[in-house]
Coordinates of C-alpha atoms and ligand atoms in Angstrom, one line a residue:
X19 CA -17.0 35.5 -16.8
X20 CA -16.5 34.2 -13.1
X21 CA -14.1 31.3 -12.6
X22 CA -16.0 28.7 -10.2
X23 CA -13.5 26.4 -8.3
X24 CA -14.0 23.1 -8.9
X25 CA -15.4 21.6 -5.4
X26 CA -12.8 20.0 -3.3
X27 CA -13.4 16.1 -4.3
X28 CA -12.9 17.0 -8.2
X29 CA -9.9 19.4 -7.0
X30 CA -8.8 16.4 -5.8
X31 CA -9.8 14.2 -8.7
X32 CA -8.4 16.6 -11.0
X33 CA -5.2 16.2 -9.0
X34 CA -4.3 12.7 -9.4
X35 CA -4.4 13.1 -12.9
X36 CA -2.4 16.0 -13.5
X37 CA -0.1 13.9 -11.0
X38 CA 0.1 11.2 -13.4
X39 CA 0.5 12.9 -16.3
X40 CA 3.3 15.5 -14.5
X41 CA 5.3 11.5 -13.3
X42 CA 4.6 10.1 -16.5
X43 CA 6.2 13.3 -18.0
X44 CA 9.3 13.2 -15.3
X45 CA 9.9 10.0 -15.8
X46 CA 13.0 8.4 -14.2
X47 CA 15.7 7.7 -17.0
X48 CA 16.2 4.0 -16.5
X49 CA 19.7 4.4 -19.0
X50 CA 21.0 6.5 -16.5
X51 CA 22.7 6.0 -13.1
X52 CA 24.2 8.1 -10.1
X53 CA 27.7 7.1 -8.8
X54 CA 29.1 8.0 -5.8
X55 CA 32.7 7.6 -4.8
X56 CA 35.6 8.7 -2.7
X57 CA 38.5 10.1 -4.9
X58 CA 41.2 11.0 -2.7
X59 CA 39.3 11.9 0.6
X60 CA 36.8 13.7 -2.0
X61 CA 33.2 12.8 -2.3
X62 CA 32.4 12.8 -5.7
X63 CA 29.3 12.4 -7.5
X64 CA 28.7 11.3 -11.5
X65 CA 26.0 10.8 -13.9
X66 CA 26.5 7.8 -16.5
X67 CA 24.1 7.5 -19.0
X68 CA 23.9 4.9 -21.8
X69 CA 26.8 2.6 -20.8
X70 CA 27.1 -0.3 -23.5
X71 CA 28.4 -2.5 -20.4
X72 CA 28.7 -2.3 -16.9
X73 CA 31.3 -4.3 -14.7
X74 CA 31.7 -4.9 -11.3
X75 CA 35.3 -6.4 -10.6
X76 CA 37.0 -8.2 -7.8
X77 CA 40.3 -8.5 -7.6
X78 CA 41.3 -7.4 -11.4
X79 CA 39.1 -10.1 -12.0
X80 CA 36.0 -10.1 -14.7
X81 CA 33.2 -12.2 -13.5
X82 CA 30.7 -12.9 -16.3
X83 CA 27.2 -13.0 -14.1
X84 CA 28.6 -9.7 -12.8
X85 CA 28.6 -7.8 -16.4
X86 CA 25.6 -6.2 -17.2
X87 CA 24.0 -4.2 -20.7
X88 CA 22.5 -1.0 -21.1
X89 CA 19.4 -2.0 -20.1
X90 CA 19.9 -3.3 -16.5
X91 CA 19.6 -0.5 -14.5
X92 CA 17.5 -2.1 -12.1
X93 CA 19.9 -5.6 -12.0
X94 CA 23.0 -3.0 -11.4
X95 CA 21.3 -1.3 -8.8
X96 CA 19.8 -4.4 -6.7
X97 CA 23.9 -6.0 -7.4
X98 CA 25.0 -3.0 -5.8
X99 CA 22.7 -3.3 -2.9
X100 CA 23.7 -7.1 -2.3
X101 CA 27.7 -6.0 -2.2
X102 CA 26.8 -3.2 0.4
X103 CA 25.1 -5.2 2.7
X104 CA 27.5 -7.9 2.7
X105 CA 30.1 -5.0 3.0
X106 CA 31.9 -6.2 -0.1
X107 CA 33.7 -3.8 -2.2
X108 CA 34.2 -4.3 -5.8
X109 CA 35.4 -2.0 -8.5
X110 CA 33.2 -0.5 -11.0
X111 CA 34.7 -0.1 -14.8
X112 CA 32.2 1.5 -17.6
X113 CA 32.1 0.8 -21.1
X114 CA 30.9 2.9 -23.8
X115 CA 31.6 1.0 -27.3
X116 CA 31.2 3.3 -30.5
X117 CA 29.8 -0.1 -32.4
X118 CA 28.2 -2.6 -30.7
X119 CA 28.5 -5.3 -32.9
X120 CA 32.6 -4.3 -33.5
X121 CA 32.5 -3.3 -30.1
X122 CA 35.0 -0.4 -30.7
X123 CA 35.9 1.2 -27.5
X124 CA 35.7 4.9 -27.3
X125 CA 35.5 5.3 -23.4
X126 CA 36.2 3.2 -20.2
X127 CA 35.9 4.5 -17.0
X128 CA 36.9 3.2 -13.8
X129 CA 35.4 4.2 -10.3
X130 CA 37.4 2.8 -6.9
X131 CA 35.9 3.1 -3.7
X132 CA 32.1 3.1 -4.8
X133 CA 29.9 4.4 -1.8
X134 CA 26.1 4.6 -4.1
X135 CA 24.8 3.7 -7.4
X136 CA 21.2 5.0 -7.7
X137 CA 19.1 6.2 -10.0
X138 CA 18.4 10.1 -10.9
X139 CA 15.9 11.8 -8.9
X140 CA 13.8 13.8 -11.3
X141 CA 11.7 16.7 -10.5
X142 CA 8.0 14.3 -9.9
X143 CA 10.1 12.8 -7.0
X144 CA 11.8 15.9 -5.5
X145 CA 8.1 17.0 -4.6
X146 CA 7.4 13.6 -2.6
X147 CA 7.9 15.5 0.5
X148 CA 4.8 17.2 0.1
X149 CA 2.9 14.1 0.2
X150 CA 5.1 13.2 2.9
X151 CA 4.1 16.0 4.8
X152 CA -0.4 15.2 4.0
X153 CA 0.4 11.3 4.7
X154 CA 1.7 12.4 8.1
X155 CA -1.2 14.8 9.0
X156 CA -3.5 12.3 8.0
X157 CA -2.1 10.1 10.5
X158 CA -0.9 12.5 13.2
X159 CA -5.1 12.8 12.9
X160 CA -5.6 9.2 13.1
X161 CA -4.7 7.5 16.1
X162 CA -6.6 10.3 18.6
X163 CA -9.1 9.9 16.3
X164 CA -9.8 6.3 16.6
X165 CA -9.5 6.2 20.4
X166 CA -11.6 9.5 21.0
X167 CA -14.4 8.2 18.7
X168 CA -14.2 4.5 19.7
X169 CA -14.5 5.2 23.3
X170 CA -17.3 7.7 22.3
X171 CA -18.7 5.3 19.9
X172 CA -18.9 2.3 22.1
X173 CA -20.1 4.6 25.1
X174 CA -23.1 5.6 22.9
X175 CA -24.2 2.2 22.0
X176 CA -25.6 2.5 25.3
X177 CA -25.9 -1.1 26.6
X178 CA -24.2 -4.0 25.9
X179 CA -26.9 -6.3 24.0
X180 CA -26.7 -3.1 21.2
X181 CA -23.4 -3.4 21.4
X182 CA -23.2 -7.3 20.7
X183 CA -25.7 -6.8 18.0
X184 CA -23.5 -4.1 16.3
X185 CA -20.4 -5.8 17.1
X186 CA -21.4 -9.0 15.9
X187 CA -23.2 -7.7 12.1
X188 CA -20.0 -5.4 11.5
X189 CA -17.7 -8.8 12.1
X190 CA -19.9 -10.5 10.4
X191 CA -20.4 -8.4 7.3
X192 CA -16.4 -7.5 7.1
X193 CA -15.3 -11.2 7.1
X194 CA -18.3 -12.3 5.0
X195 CA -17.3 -9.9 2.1
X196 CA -13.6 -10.5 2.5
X197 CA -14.4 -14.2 2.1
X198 CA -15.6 -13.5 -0.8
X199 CA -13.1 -11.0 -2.2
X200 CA -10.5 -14.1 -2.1
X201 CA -12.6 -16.6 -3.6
X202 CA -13.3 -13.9 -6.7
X203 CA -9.7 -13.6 -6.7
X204 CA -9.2 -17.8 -6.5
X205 CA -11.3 -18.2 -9.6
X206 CA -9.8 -15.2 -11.7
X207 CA -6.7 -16.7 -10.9
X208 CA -7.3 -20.1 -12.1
X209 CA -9.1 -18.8 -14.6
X210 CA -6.6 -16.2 -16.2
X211 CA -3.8 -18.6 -14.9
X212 CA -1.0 -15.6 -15.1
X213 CA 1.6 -17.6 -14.2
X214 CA 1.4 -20.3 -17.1
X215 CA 1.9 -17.4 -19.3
X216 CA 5.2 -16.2 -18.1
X217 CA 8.1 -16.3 -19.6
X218 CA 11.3 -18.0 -18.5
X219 CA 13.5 -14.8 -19.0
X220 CA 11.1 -12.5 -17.5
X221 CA 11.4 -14.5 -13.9
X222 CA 15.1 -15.1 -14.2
X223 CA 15.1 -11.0 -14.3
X224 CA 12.4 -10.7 -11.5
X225 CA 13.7 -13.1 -9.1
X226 CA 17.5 -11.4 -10.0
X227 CA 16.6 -8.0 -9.4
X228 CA 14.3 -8.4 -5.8
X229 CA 16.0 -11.4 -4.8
X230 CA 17.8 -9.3 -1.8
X231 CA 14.6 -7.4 -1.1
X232 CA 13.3 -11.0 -0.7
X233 CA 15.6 -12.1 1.6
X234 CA 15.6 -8.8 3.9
X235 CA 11.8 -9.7 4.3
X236 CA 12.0 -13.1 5.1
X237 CA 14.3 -12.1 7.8
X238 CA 11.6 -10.5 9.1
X239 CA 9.2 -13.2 9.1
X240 CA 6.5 -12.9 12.0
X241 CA 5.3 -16.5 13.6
X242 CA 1.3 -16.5 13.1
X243 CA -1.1 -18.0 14.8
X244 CA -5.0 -17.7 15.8
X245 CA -3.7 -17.9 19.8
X246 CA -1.3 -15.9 18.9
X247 CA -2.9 -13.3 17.0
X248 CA -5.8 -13.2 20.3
X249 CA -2.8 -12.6 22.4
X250 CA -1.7 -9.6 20.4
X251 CA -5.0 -7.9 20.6
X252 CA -4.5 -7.5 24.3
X253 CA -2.1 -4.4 24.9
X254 CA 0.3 -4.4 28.1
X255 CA 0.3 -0.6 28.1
X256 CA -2.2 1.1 26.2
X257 CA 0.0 4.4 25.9
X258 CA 2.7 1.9 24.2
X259 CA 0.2 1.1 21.7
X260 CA -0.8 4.2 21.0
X261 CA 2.9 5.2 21.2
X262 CA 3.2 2.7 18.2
X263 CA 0.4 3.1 16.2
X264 CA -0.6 -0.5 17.2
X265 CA -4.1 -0.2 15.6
X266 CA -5.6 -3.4 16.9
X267 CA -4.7 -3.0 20.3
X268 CA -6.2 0.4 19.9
X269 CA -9.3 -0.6 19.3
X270 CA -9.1 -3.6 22.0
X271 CA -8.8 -1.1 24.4
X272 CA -10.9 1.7 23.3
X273 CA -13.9 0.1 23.1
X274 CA -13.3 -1.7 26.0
X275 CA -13.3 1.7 27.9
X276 CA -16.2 2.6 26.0
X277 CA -18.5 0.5 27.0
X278 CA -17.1 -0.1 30.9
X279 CA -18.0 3.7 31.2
X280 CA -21.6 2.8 30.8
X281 CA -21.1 0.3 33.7
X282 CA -20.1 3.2 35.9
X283 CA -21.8 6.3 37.9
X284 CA -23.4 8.3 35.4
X285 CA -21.9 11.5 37.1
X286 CA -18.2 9.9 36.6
X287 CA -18.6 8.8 33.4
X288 CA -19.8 11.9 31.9
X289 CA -17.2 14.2 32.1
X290 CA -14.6 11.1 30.8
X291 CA -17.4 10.6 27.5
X292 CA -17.6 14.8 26.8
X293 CA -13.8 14.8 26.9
X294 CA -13.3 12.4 24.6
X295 CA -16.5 13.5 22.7
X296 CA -14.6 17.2 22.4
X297 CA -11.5 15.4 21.6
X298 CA -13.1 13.6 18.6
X299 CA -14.6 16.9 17.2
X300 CA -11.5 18.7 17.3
X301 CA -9.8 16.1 15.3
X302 CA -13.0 15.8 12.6
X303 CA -12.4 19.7 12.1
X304 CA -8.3 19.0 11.9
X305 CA -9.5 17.0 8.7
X306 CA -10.7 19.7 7.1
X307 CA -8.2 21.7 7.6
X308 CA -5.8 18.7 6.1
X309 CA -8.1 18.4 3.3
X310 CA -7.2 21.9 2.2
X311 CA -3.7 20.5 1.1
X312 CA -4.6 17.3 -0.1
X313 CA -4.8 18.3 -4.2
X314 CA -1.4 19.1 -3.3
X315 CA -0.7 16.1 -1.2
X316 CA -2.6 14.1 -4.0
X317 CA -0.5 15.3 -6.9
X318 CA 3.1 15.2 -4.8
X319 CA 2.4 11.6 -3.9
X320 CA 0.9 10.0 -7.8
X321 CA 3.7 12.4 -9.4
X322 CA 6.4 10.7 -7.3
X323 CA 5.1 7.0 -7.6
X324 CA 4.3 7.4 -11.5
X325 CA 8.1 8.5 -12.1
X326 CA 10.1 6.2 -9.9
X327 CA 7.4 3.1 -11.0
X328 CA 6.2 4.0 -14.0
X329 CA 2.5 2.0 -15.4
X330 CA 5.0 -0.2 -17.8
X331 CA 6.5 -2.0 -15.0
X332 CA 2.7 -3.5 -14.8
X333 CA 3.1 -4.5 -18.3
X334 CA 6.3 -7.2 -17.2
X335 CA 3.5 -9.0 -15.6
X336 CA 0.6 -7.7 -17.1
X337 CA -1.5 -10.9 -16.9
X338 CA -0.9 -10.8 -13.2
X339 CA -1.9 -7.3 -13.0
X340 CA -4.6 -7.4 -15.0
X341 CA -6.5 -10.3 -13.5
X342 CA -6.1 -8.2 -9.5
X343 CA -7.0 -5.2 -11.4
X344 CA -10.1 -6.6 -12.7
X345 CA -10.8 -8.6 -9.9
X346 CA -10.4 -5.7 -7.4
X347 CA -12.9 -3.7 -9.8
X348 CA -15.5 -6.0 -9.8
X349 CA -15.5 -6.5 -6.1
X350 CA -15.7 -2.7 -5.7
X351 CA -18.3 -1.8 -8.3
X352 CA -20.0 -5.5 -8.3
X353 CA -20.1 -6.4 -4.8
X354 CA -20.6 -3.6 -2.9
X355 CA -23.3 -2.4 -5.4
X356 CA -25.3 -5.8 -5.0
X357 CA -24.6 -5.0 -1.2
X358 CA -25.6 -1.3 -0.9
X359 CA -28.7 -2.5 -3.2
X360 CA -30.3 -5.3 -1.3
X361 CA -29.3 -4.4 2.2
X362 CA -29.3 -0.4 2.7
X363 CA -31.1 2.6 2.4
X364 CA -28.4 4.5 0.5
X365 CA -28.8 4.9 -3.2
X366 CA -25.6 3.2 -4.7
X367 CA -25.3 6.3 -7.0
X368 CA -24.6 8.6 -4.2
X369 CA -22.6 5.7 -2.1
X370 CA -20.1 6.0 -5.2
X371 CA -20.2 9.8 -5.5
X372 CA -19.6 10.2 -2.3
X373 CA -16.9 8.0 -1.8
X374 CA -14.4 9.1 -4.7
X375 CA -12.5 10.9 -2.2
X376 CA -12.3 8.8 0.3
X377 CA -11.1 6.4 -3.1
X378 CA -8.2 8.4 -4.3
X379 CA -7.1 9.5 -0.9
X380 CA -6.8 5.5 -0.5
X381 CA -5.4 5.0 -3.6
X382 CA -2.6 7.8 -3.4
X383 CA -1.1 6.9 0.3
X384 CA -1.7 3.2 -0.3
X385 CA -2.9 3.5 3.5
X386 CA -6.3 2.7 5.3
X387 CA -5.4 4.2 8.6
X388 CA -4.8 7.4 7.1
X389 CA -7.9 7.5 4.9
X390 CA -9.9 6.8 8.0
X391 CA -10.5 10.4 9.2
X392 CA -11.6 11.2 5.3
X393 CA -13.6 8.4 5.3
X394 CA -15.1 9.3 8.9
X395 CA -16.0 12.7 7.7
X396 CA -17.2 11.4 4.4
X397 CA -19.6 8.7 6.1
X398 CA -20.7 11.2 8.9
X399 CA -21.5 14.4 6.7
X400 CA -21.9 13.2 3.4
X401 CA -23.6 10.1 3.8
X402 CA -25.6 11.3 6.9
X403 CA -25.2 8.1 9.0
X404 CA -24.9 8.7 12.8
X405 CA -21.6 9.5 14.6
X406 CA -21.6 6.5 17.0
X407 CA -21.5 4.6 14.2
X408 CA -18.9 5.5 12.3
X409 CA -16.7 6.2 15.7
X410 CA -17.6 2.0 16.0
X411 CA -17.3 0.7 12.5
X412 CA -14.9 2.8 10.7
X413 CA -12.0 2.4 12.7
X414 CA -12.6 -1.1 13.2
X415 CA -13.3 -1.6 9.5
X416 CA -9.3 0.0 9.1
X417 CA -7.5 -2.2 11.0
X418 CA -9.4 -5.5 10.1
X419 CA -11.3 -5.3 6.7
X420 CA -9.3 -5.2 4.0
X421 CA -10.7 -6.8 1.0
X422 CA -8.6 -5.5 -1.6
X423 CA -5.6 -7.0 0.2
X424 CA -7.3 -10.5 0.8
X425 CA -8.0 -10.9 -2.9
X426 CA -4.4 -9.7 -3.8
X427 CA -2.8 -12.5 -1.4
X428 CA -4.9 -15.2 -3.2
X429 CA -4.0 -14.5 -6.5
X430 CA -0.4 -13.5 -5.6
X431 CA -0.8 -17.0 -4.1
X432 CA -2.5 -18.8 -7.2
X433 CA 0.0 -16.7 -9.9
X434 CA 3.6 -17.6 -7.6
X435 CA 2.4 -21.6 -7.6
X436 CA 1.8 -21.2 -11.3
X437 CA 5.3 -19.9 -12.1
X438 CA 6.9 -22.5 -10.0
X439 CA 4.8 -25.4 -11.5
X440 CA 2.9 -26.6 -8.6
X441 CA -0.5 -27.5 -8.8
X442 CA -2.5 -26.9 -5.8
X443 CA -5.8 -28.6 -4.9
X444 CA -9.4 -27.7 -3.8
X445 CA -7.7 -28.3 -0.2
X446 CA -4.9 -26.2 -0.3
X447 CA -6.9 -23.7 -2.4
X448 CA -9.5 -23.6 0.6
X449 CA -6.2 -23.5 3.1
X450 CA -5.7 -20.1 0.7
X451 CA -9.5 -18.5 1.6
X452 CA -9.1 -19.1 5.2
X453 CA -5.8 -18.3 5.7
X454 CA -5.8 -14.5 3.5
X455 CA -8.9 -14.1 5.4
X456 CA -6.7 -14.0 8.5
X457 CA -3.9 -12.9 7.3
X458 CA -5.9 -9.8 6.3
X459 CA -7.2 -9.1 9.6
X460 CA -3.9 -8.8 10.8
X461 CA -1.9 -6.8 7.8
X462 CA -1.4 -3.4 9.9
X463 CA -3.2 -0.8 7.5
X464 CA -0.5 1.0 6.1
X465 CA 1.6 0.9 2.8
X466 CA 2.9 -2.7 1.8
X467 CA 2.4 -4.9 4.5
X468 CA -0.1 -7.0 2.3
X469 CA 3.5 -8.5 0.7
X470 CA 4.6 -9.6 4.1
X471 CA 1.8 -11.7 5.1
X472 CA 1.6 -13.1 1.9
X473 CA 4.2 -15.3 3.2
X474 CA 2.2 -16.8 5.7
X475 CA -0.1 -17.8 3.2
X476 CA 2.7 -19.1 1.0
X477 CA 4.5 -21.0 3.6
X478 CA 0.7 -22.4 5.1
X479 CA 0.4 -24.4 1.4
X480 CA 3.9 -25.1 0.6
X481 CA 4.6 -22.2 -1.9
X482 CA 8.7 -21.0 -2.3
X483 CA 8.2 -18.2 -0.3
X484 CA 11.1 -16.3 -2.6
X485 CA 8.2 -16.1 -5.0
X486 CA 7.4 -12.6 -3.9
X487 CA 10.2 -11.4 -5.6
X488 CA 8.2 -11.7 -8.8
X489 CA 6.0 -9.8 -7.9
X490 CA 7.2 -7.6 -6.5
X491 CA 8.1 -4.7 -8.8
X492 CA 4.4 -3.8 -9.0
X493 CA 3.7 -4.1 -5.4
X494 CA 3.4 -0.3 -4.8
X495 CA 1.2 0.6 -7.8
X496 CA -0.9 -2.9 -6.8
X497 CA -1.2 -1.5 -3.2
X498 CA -2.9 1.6 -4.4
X499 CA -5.7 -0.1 -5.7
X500 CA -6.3 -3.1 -3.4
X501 CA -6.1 -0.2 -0.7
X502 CA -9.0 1.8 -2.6
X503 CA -11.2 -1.1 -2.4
X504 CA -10.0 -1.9 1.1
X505 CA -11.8 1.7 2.0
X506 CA -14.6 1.4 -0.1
X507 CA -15.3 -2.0 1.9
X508 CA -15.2 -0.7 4.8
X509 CA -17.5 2.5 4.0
X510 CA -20.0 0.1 2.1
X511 CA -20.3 -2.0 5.6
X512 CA -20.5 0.8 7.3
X513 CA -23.9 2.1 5.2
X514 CA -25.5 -1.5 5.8
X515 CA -24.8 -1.7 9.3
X516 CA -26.4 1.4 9.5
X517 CA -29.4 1.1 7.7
X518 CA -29.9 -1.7 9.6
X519 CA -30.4 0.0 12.3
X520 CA -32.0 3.0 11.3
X521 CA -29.0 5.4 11.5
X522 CA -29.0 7.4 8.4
X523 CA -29.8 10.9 8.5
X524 CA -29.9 13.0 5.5
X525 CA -27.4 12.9 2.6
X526 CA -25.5 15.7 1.7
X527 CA -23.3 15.2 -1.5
X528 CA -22.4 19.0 -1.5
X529 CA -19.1 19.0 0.1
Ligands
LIG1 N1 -1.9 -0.8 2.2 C1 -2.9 -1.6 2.6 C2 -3.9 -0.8 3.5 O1 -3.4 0.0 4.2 C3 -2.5 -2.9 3.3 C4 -1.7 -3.7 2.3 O2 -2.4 -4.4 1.5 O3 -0.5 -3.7 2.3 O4 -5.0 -1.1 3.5

């Protein structure tokens, strides 16, 4: 009998959860630690597993709130991060007691001059670079992309009354559904009320072990503004945006060339449009190429996350989780059904079967701008709908719709004011909605920036904006799946927009 492959989206399928099982399986041993130190001028580097106490000491000194048990790896590690950056050195002395409860000492160990303590890397994370490697052709693809195709896209729509009429149902469609993302999220939320459920002990921990990551984010705090944020859409030099991956300056000035070609000589603006036009084909066929490596890319990237992260971490604040989760899954398979179903010409069935691998390509890299050429080719070839379209709501779709993250920031929101006590009103709770719908619009579309402008929202109703350091644990795995529905929003707009106007060719689910 013949082997058939498997066609490329269940490859890929298939992928993710050999990837998880292969993580799961390679799991990074949280009773062990990496130390290195200088030993006369020698670098040296040791494993020490299952300590029965770790000590960091200053001047001969013990300090109690620097002792640690076995089971602090994490607390050990973030300690050691704090001293680094404050360029502190402290000695480290290891305890390994034969009886606990006697506490009979059979080895201490002493390390001077500590330069690293880190966990192991285990085999699931030595193969990260091979998802490094698809996560970077995915978006080496993705800026030419988005300016080849906008300026086609927008050049296509021909005149600009089509072009205000597309413009203005895409806008309209992306922040209608992300206004309703949050508010889903609000009432889950308040529902579920995660953060009456927490334990004491469990955000001592939290806010011990990420209060540094906290603070290095904070430092980083953007101001935000409506003004502001037009001001930022308007690129000084174009090539510097592209140069930076600015994605909303991108598409300022893409479809602003787009649609001042049509204003010009038909003679001058031809040759400009084909170039461009080749341009965008070239890089439609590159993702096909790059699709060839992405069950590889698929597997590297889940494999690597699983081990370092681990699904328990989700369980610390499984509440939490479990109310995004759900909330993130009823918006995909609720919303966008009830959407596809009333307003488009596209079966909802083959919407969904279409879409898986635009899904786990989302949910793997955590990043919309490099599922955007999948989803291009997806939306284009699978779901038949016309070229100019996707060029002109796809990318846009990228940089501002992103669902997922807008229901995250509420409840992040709603679950932080919970653990800290505060009660927030129908006011502040509407100051959430219209804020995260902002905020979303500008979270750049790559792996965890959701977290960052959660502080705007935080900061806009009066929330301790260290808060994020409870959550923050499961912000990578969480970012895989508001980034899934993030995509899936953006294809499910796409499909309306284009029934709408009567640009769906045939659909092809064989690829
Ligand atoms: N990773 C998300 C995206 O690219 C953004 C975020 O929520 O951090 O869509």
């Amino acid at each position: 009998m013949k082997l058939k492959m498997p066609k490329l989206h269940n490859q890929i399928l298939i992928a993710l959860l050999l990837g998880a099982l292969f993580g799961s399986f390679f799991k990074i041993n949280t009773h062990r630690l990496v130390l290195k130190y200088e030993k006369e001028k020698l670098l040296i580097e040791e494993k020490i597993e299952k300590w029965s106490k770790f000590v960091f000491i200053k001047h001969g000194e013990t300090i109690d709130s620097l002792t640690y048990g076995s089971d602090q790896q994490l607390e050990i590690i973030a300690q050691f991060a704090k001293f680094k950056k404050n360029k502190q050195k402290y000695e480290v002395v290891v305890f390994n007691f034969f009886n606990k409860e006697q506490q009979k000492l059979i080895e201490e160990n002493q390390y001077q001059n500590v330069l690293l303590i880190d966990k192991e890397e285990t085999l699931a994370q030595s193969i990260k670079w091979l998802g490094d490697i698809f996560i970077r052709l995915l978006n080496m693809i993705a800026v030419p992309l988005v300016v080849a195709s906008l300026i086609v896209g927008a050049a296509s729509l021909g005149d600009i009354k089509k072009f205000a009429r597309i413009g203005s149902k895409t806008l309209s469609l992306y922040i209608g559904t992300t206004a309703i993302a949050i508010t889903f999220g609000l009432i889950a939320a308040n529902l579920v009320a995660p953060g009456e459920i927490m334990n004491v002990e469990t955000k001592e921990k939290l806010m011990s072990v990420y209060d540094s990551d906290v603070s290095s984010r904070l430092e980083n705090e953007v101001g935000f503004s409506i003004s502001n944020m037009l001001v930022e859409l308007v690129p000084k030099n174009p090539f510097g945006a592209i140069a930076s991956s600015e994605m909303l300056q991108i598409v300022f000035f893409s479809v602003m060339l787009g649609m001042v070609l049509t204003l010009i000589k038909k003679e001058k603006a031809e040759p400009v449009i084909n170039f461009f036009d080749g341009l965008s084909d070239v890089m439609i066929k590159l993702v096909d190429i790059v699709m060839l490596i992405a069950p590889i890319g698929v597997f590297a990237l889940i494999a690597a996350t699983v081990s370092e992260f681990g699904f328990d971490i989700l369980q610390t604040l499984i509440w939490y989780s479990l109310t995004l989760i759900g909330g993130l899954l009823l918006h995909t398979f609720g919303t966008y059904s009830l959407l596809l179903k009333v307003f488009s010409k596209i079966k909802v069935i083959d919407f969904f079967k279409a879409i898986r691998r635009v899904q786990v390509i989302g949910f793997t890299t955590s990043s919309s701008v490099a599922t955007l050429p999948v989803n291009m080719e997806v939306c284009h070839e699978s779901l038949g709908i016309s070229k100019s379209l996707t060029s002109f709501v796809l990318p846009l779709g990228a940089t501002i719709n992103m669902d997922g993250t807008a229901m995250y920031q509420g409840v992040a929101a709603i679950f932080i004011a919970q653990v800290f006590g505060i009660d927030l009103n129908i006011g502040q709770q509407l100051t959430i909605i219209l804020t995260a719908v902002l905020a979303s619009i500008g979270t750049a579309p790559v792996p965890g920036v959701g977290i960052i402008m959660l502080i705007i929202i935080l900061k806009a109703v009066g929330i301790p904006q260290e808060g994020i350091a409870l959550i923050m644990g499961v912000d990578r795995i969480l970012d895989m799946c508001r980034t899934a529905t993030n995509v899936t929003g953006d294809a499910a707009v796409c499909c309306v927009v284009a029934s709408s106007e009567n640009e769906i060719g045939k659909i092809n689910l064989d690829n």
